[in-house]
Coordinates of C-alpha atoms and ligand atoms in Angstrom, one line a residue:
M1 CA -0.1 0.2 0.3
T2 CA 1.0 3.7 -0.8
D3 CA 0.9 6.1 1.4
K4 CA 0.6 9.4 -0.9
P5 CA -3.2 7.7 -2.7
I6 CA -3.5 7.4 -7.0
F7 CA -5.6 9.5 -8.0
V8 CA -7.2 8.2 -11.6
T9 CA -5.6 12.0 -12.4
M10 CA -3.3 14.2 -11.6
P11 CA -2.4 18.2 -13.1
S12 CA 0.8 18.4 -15.5
L13 CA 2.1 21.1 -14.3
A14 CA 5.2 23.0 -15.5
P15 CA 8.1 23.7 -13.3
L16 CA 6.7 26.3 -10.7
D17 CA 9.6 29.2 -11.3
E18 CA 8.9 28.8 -15.5
Y19 CA 5.5 30.0 -14.1
V20 CA 6.4 32.2 -11.8
E21 CA 9.1 34.5 -14.8
L22 CA 5.4 34.6 -16.0
L23 CA 2.9 36.1 -13.2
K24 CA 6.4 38.3 -13.1
Q25 CA 4.6 40.4 -15.9
V26 CA 1.7 40.5 -14.5
W27 CA 2.7 41.9 -11.4
E28 CA 4.3 44.6 -13.7
S29 CA 1.5 45.6 -15.9
G30 CA -1.5 45.0 -13.8
I31 CA -3.5 43.7 -15.6
L32 CA -5.1 40.7 -14.9
T33 CA -8.0 40.2 -17.3
H34 CA -9.8 41.2 -20.1
N35 CA -8.4 39.1 -22.4
G36 CA -5.1 40.5 -22.2
P37 CA -0.8 39.8 -23.2
L38 CA -0.7 36.4 -21.8
V39 CA -4.6 35.1 -22.9
Q40 CA -3.2 36.3 -26.1
E41 CA -0.4 34.9 -25.9
L42 CA -1.7 31.1 -25.2
E43 CA -4.2 31.4 -27.8
R44 CA -1.7 32.8 -30.5
Q45 CA 0.7 29.9 -29.1
L46 CA -2.1 26.7 -29.4
C47 CA -2.8 27.8 -32.6
N48 CA 0.3 27.5 -33.4
T49 CA 1.3 23.6 -31.5
L50 CA -2.1 22.4 -33.0
N51 CA -1.9 23.9 -36.6
L52 CA -5.6 26.1 -35.9
P53 CA -6.9 28.7 -37.4
H54 CA -8.6 30.5 -34.0
F55 CA -8.6 29.5 -30.8
V56 CA -10.8 31.8 -28.2
A57 CA -9.9 30.6 -24.9
V58 CA -12.5 31.0 -22.2
A59 CA -13.2 30.0 -17.8
N60 CA -14.6 26.4 -18.6
G61 CA -15.2 23.6 -20.5
T62 CA -18.3 24.3 -19.3
I63 CA -19.2 27.9 -21.1
A64 CA -16.8 26.4 -24.4
I65 CA -20.3 25.1 -25.2
Q66 CA -22.4 27.3 -23.8
M67 CA -21.6 30.1 -25.9
A68 CA -21.1 27.6 -28.8
I69 CA -24.6 26.9 -28.9
K70 CA -25.0 30.8 -28.5
A71 CA -23.0 32.1 -32.1
L72 CA -24.9 29.5 -34.0
Q73 CA -27.7 30.9 -32.5
L74 CA -29.7 27.3 -31.5
K75 CA -33.1 26.5 -30.1
G76 CA -34.9 23.0 -30.3
E77 CA -33.2 20.0 -30.1
I78 CA -30.1 19.2 -30.2
I79 CA -28.8 15.6 -30.5
T80 CA -26.4 14.5 -28.2
T81 CA -24.5 10.9 -26.5
P82 CA -25.9 10.1 -22.7
F83 CA -22.1 8.7 -21.9
T84 CA -20.0 11.3 -21.0
W85 CA -19.7 14.2 -18.3
I86 CA -23.5 16.1 -17.3
A87 CA -21.8 19.8 -18.6
T88 CA -22.5 18.5 -22.1
V89 CA -26.1 18.0 -21.3
S90 CA -25.8 20.8 -18.7
A91 CA -25.0 23.0 -21.2
I92 CA -26.9 22.7 -23.8
Q93 CA -29.9 22.8 -20.7
W94 CA -28.2 26.0 -20.0
E95 CA -29.2 28.0 -23.6
G96 CA -33.4 26.5 -23.4
C97 CA -32.8 23.7 -26.3
I98 CA -33.9 20.1 -25.6
P99 CA -30.7 17.6 -25.4
V100 CA -32.3 14.3 -27.1
F101 CA -30.2 10.9 -26.2
C102 CA -28.6 9.4 -29.4
D103 CA -26.9 5.8 -28.3
I104 CA -23.3 4.3 -28.3
D105 CA -21.2 2.7 -30.2
P106 CA -20.0 -0.4 -28.0
Q107 CA -16.2 -0.2 -29.1
T108 CA -15.2 3.5 -29.6
L109 CA -18.3 4.2 -27.1
N110 CA -18.5 7.8 -28.9
I111 CA -21.8 8.4 -30.2
D112 CA -23.3 5.5 -33.0
P113 CA -23.0 7.9 -36.4
A114 CA -25.4 4.9 -37.2
K115 CA -28.3 6.2 -34.9
I116 CA -28.4 10.0 -35.4
E117 CA -30.7 9.5 -38.2
A118 CA -34.2 8.0 -36.8
L119 CA -33.6 10.5 -33.6
I120 CA -34.0 13.6 -36.3
T121 CA -37.8 15.7 -35.7
P122 CA -38.1 18.8 -37.7
D123 CA -37.3 20.9 -34.4
T124 CA -33.1 19.2 -35.0
V125 CA -31.0 22.1 -34.9
A126 CA -27.7 20.3 -34.4
I127 CA -26.0 17.1 -33.3
L128 CA -23.5 17.8 -30.2
P129 CA -21.1 14.6 -30.2
V130 CA -18.3 14.5 -28.0
H131 CA -14.7 12.8 -28.6
V132 CA -14.3 10.6 -25.7
F133 CA -12.1 10.0 -23.0
G134 CA -10.1 11.7 -26.5
N135 CA -11.1 9.4 -28.8
P136 CA -12.1 11.1 -32.1
C137 CA -15.5 10.5 -33.5
D138 CA -16.4 9.6 -36.1
V139 CA -16.5 12.9 -38.0
E140 CA -16.8 12.4 -41.7
A141 CA -20.2 9.8 -41.0
I142 CA -21.2 12.6 -38.7
E143 CA -20.6 15.8 -41.4
S144 CA -22.7 13.9 -44.0
I145 CA -25.5 13.0 -41.8
A146 CA -25.7 17.4 -40.1
K147 CA -25.0 18.2 -44.4
K148 CA -27.9 16.2 -45.7
H149 CA -30.4 17.9 -42.7
N150 CA -29.0 21.0 -42.7
L151 CA -27.7 21.0 -38.9
K152 CA -25.1 21.8 -37.5
V153 CA -22.6 20.5 -35.2
I154 CA -20.2 21.4 -32.2
Y155 CA -18.2 19.1 -30.3
D156 CA -17.4 18.8 -27.2
A157 CA -13.8 18.1 -27.2
A158 CA -13.0 18.9 -23.4
H159 CA -10.8 15.4 -23.4
A160 CA -9.7 15.9 -26.8
I161 CA -6.6 18.2 -27.4
G162 CA -3.3 16.6 -28.7
S163 CA -6.2 13.6 -30.6
T164 CA -6.5 13.9 -34.5
Y165 CA -8.1 13.0 -37.8
N166 CA -6.7 12.1 -40.7
G167 CA -3.4 14.2 -39.7
R168 CA -4.9 17.3 -38.6
S169 CA -6.7 17.8 -35.0
I170 CA -9.6 16.6 -34.3
L171 CA -10.5 20.8 -33.0
E172 CA -10.9 21.7 -36.6
Y173 CA -14.1 19.4 -37.1
G174 CA -17.6 20.7 -36.7
D175 CA -19.5 23.7 -36.8
I176 CA -17.0 24.8 -33.8
S177 CA -15.4 22.4 -30.8
A178 CA -15.8 23.6 -28.0
T179 CA -12.5 22.4 -25.1
S180 CA -11.5 21.4 -21.6
L181 CA -8.8 22.9 -19.9
H182 CA -9.4 21.9 -16.2
A183 CA -7.0 20.8 -14.0
T184 CA -7.3 16.9 -14.9
K185 CA -6.9 16.9 -18.6
I186 CA -3.8 16.7 -20.6
L187 CA -3.1 20.1 -20.8
N188 CA -4.9 22.5 -17.8
T189 CA -5.0 26.2 -17.5
A190 CA -6.2 24.8 -13.2
E191 CA -10.0 26.2 -14.5
G192 CA -10.1 26.7 -19.1
G193 CA -11.3 25.9 -22.1
G194 CA -11.6 27.4 -25.8
C195 CA -13.8 27.6 -28.4
I196 CA -12.6 27.0 -31.7
T197 CA -14.1 27.9 -35.9
Q198 CA -13.0 27.9 -39.5
D199 CA -15.1 30.5 -38.9
E200 CA -13.6 33.9 -39.7
Q201 CA -17.0 36.1 -38.9
L202 CA -17.6 32.8 -35.8
N203 CA -14.5 34.2 -34.1
E204 CA -15.4 37.1 -33.5
K205 CA -19.1 36.5 -32.4
L206 CA -17.5 34.1 -30.4
K207 CA -15.2 36.7 -29.0
R208 CA -18.0 39.1 -28.1
I209 CA -20.0 36.6 -27.0
R210 CA -16.9 35.7 -24.0
F211 CA -16.3 39.4 -23.2
F212 CA -20.8 40.5 -21.7
G213 CA -22.0 41.3 -26.5
H214 CA -18.6 44.2 -26.0
N215 CA -17.2 44.7 -29.4
D216 CA -14.2 46.7 -29.5
Q217 CA -15.1 49.9 -28.7
K218 CA -17.6 48.6 -25.1
D219 CA -21.2 49.2 -27.0
V220 CA -23.0 46.3 -27.1
V221 CA -23.3 44.8 -30.2
E222 CA -24.9 41.5 -29.1
E223 CA -27.2 38.8 -26.2
G224 CA -23.6 37.1 -24.5
F225 CA -22.5 37.0 -20.8
N226 CA -18.5 36.7 -18.7
G227 CA -16.8 34.1 -20.4
K228 CA -13.4 35.3 -19.9
L229 CA -10.0 33.3 -19.6
T230 CA -7.5 35.9 -16.4
E231 CA -4.7 36.3 -17.0
I232 CA -2.7 33.8 -13.9
H233 CA -4.9 30.7 -15.6
A234 CA -3.3 31.7 -19.3
A235 CA 0.9 31.6 -17.5
L236 CA 0.1 28.8 -16.3
G237 CA -1.2 27.3 -19.7
L238 CA 1.9 29.0 -21.5
A239 CA 4.0 27.5 -18.8
N240 CA 2.8 24.2 -19.2
L241 CA 1.9 24.2 -23.0
K242 CA 5.7 23.8 -23.4
Y243 CA 5.3 20.1 -22.5
L244 CA 2.3 18.9 -24.5
H245 CA 4.3 16.8 -26.7
N246 CA 5.9 15.4 -23.9
I247 CA 3.3 14.6 -21.6
L248 CA 1.4 13.2 -24.7
A249 CA 3.9 10.4 -26.4
D250 CA 4.6 9.8 -22.0
R251 CA 0.2 9.3 -21.8
R252 CA 1.2 6.4 -25.3
E253 CA 3.7 5.0 -23.8
K254 CA 2.2 4.3 -20.8
Y255 CA -1.6 3.6 -22.5
I256 CA 0.3 0.7 -23.9
L257 CA 1.6 -0.7 -21.5
Y258 CA -1.5 -0.7 -19.7
L259 CA -3.0 -2.5 -22.5
E260 CA -0.1 -5.3 -22.9
L261 CA -0.5 -6.5 -19.2
L262 CA -4.3 -6.8 -19.1
S263 CA -5.3 -7.4 -22.7
N264 CA -5.2 -11.4 -22.1
N265 CA -8.0 -10.3 -19.4
P266 CA -10.8 -12.7 -20.6
K267 CA -13.1 -10.4 -18.4
L268 CA -12.2 -7.2 -19.3
S269 CA -12.4 -4.4 -22.9
F270 CA -11.0 -1.6 -24.2
Q271 CA -12.1 1.0 -25.9
H272 CA -11.0 0.8 -29.9
S273 CA -11.1 4.2 -32.2
S274 CA -12.5 4.6 -35.1
K275 CA -10.5 6.1 -37.5
G276 CA -7.9 9.1 -35.5
E277 CA -5.7 9.3 -33.5
T278 CA -6.3 9.4 -29.3
N279 CA -5.1 11.5 -27.4
Y280 CA -4.4 8.9 -24.4
S281 CA -6.0 11.0 -21.8
Y282 CA -7.6 8.6 -19.8
F283 CA -7.6 4.7 -19.7
P284 CA -11.0 2.7 -19.6
V285 CA -11.5 -0.4 -18.6
I286 CA -14.3 -2.7 -19.6
F287 CA -15.4 -5.8 -17.0
E288 CA -17.4 -8.4 -18.3
S289 CA -19.6 -7.1 -15.3
E290 CA -21.1 -4.4 -12.9
N291 CA -20.0 -7.3 -9.9
L292 CA -16.9 -7.6 -11.0
L293 CA -16.5 -3.5 -11.9
L294 CA -17.0 -3.1 -8.3
K295 CA -14.4 -5.7 -6.8
A296 CA -12.2 -4.5 -8.9
V297 CA -13.0 -0.8 -7.3
E298 CA -12.6 -2.1 -3.5
Q299 CA -9.5 -3.9 -4.3
L300 CA -7.7 -1.1 -5.2
N301 CA -8.8 1.5 -2.8
A302 CA -7.7 -1.5 -0.7
Q303 CA -4.1 -0.2 -1.6
N304 CA -4.9 3.5 -1.3
I305 CA -5.5 3.7 -5.5
I306 CA -8.0 5.5 -6.8
P307 CA -10.0 4.6 -9.8
R308 CA -13.2 6.7 -11.7
R309 CA -16.2 5.5 -12.9
Y310 CA -16.0 7.5 -15.8
F311 CA -18.7 8.3 -17.4
Y312 CA -21.6 7.1 -14.3
P313 CA -24.4 7.0 -14.7
S314 CA -25.5 7.4 -18.7
V315 CA -26.7 10.9 -18.5
N316 CA -30.3 10.2 -19.9
T317 CA -30.7 8.3 -16.5
Y318 CA -31.0 11.1 -14.7
T319 CA -34.3 12.1 -14.4
K320 CA -33.1 14.8 -12.0
I321 CA -33.6 16.6 -14.7
V322 CA -33.7 14.9 -17.9
E323 CA -36.5 14.0 -19.5
Y324 CA -35.8 9.4 -19.4
Q325 CA -34.8 9.0 -23.0
P326 CA -33.8 5.1 -23.3
C327 CA -30.0 4.0 -24.5
P328 CA -29.1 0.9 -23.2
I329 CA -25.7 0.1 -24.9
S330 CA -24.6 3.9 -23.1
V331 CA -26.5 2.0 -19.9
D332 CA -24.6 -0.4 -19.5
I333 CA -21.0 0.1 -20.5
S334 CA -21.6 3.2 -17.5
R335 CA -22.4 0.4 -15.1
R336 CA -19.0 -1.3 -16.7
I337 CA -16.3 1.1 -16.9
L338 CA -13.9 2.2 -14.7
C339 CA -11.6 4.8 -15.0
L340 CA -7.7 3.3 -14.4
P341 CA -4.7 6.1 -12.9
L342 CA -3.1 8.0 -16.2
Y343 CA -1.2 10.4 -15.6
W344 CA 2.7 12.2 -16.4
S345 CA 3.7 11.5 -12.6
L346 CA 2.1 7.9 -12.4
S347 CA 5.3 5.1 -11.9
V348 CA 5.5 2.1 -14.7
D349 CA 5.8 0.4 -11.0
D350 CA 2.7 1.5 -9.9
I351 CA 1.5 0.8 -13.7
R352 CA 2.0 -2.8 -12.9
R353 CA 0.9 -2.9 -9.3
I354 CA -2.8 -1.7 -10.6
A355 CA -2.5 -4.4 -13.8
N356 CA -1.3 -7.2 -11.0
I357 CA -4.3 -6.1 -8.2
I358 CA -6.7 -6.6 -11.6
N359 CA -5.9 -9.5 -13.0
T360 CA -5.0 -11.2 -9.0
L361 CA -9.3 -10.4 -9.0
F362 CA -9.7 -13.5 -11.4
Ligands
LIG1 N1 -17.3 17.9 -21.7 C1 -17.1 16.6 -21.0 C2 -17.3 15.5 -22.1 C3 -16.4 16.9 -20.0 O1 -16.1 15.7 -18.9 C4 -16.4 17.2 -19.2 C5 -15.5 17.9 -17.8 C6 -16.7 18.9 -20.0 C7 -17.7 19.0 -20.8 C8 -16.7 20.2 -19.2 O2 -15.2 21.2 -18.7 P1 -15.0 22.6 -18.0 O3 -16.2 23.1 -17.8 O4 -15.1 20.9 -16.5 O5 -13.9 22.4 -17.6 C9 -13.5 15.9 -13.4 C10 -13.6 17.5 -14.1 O6 -13.9 18.5 -13.1 C11 -14.4 17.7 -15.1 O7 -13.9 18.7 -15.7 C12 -14.4 16.5 -16.0 N2 -14.9 16.2 -18.0 C13 -14.7 15.5 -15.3 C14 -14.7 14.2 -16.2 O8 -13.7 14.8 -14.0 P2 -14.2 15.4 -10.8 O9 -15.2 14.7 -10.3 O10 -13.8 13.7 -11.5 O11 -12.8 15.8 -10.3 P3 -12.4 15.1 -8.8 O12 -12.7 16.8 -8.5 O13 -13.0 13.8 -8.3 O14 -11.5 15.3 -9.5 C15 -10.3 13.4 -10.4 C16 -8.6 13.3 -9.2 O15 -8.2 14.5 -9.7 C17 -8.6 13.3 -8.2 O16 -9.3 12.1 -7.5 C18 -7.8 14.7 -7.7 C19 -7.4 14.6 -8.7 N3 -6.9 16.2 -8.8 C20 -8.1 16.9 -9.7 C21 -7.7 18.1 -8.6 C22 -9.3 18.9 -9.5 C23 -6.0 17.1 -8.9 O17 -5.2 16.0 -8.4 N4 -6.1 18.7 -8.2 C24 -7.1 18.8 -9.1 O18 -7.0 20.3 -8.7 O19 -14.6 16.0 -12.2

């Protein structure tokens, strides 16, 4: 047993002195927020690193989804996945839209494109899939359905910085992608997020929505709110961004090691990627039954190892806030899936130990 708990994740943090060096600029300028120089620099560097045309940095990933819905002026039904964090669905509802749940593909754990069309009604305005655990959705199939039915596409790319599709950042796809820079994500600003679009005018609109609907002259030209990221958060993002490639490579190695250690276990199965390349941001394991999962959690917890049941329960069953709609695959998977610890400072020995605890259970 370890003294310190091993959590499902730990933030990747740059050396403190590199962060402090950036903070000195904030102390010197006195600019703490309102699209200051460090926010702009973070946006520029994210565009360069990920080869994106634009990046609008915002306060968190949830507000990024809300801003995307607002910018596209959506009112009506939005087809989304129930296998997600509650934020995907609460953002839809906060923007006055209705979530319609489409079941998932049991292999990729993403929305199943083959099930989308049956859910389209005259009130459908958009599709909002999630690149679950960084695994890219089948963006081509989704785009062709959207084109055929004249629907907008917003990707919840909260997990997906560093994931690619056809060699391009997955954040380039859809009318808008919304990502998260939360402490638990591959790249973090403690709290933070971003909206990404290819469309110049939409990009300008997103910037206005982030800042109360102000234009450059501070006139209020449309409905907006406060979605700003602070300079303190942007400084952390800039410090951490230098290490993004190392972190991605490290996750990939650790993910592959887990797979090697666990893939012969007949009681377990794993997320499959479709066409794109994941960023390996989580290591989800699907157990043969919920009972086995609960046993694994008990054994791991006894050793001070704290995995997490992402995503459980399936969001279509949150009947206090959504109308129940059946999605049997998502409900089944959500009961049997567990994310094992995976982060920069996790040692290879700990991964071997965790895999060993699981393998010796059965
Ligand atoms: N869409 C999707 C698909 C999402 O998954 C999320 C968020 C969003 C949208 C919305 O993005 P944000 O608005 O959050 O930017 C975490 C995160 O709060 C949340 O960002 C994330 N998804 C979700 C999947 O997980 P919890 O409840 O698991 O956090 P917590 O506090 O239990 O942390 C997990 C482990 O991480 C802890 O055991 C220890 C470690 N940790 C956590 C924090 C916050 C640290 O070491 N340091 C920290 O500061 O929610």
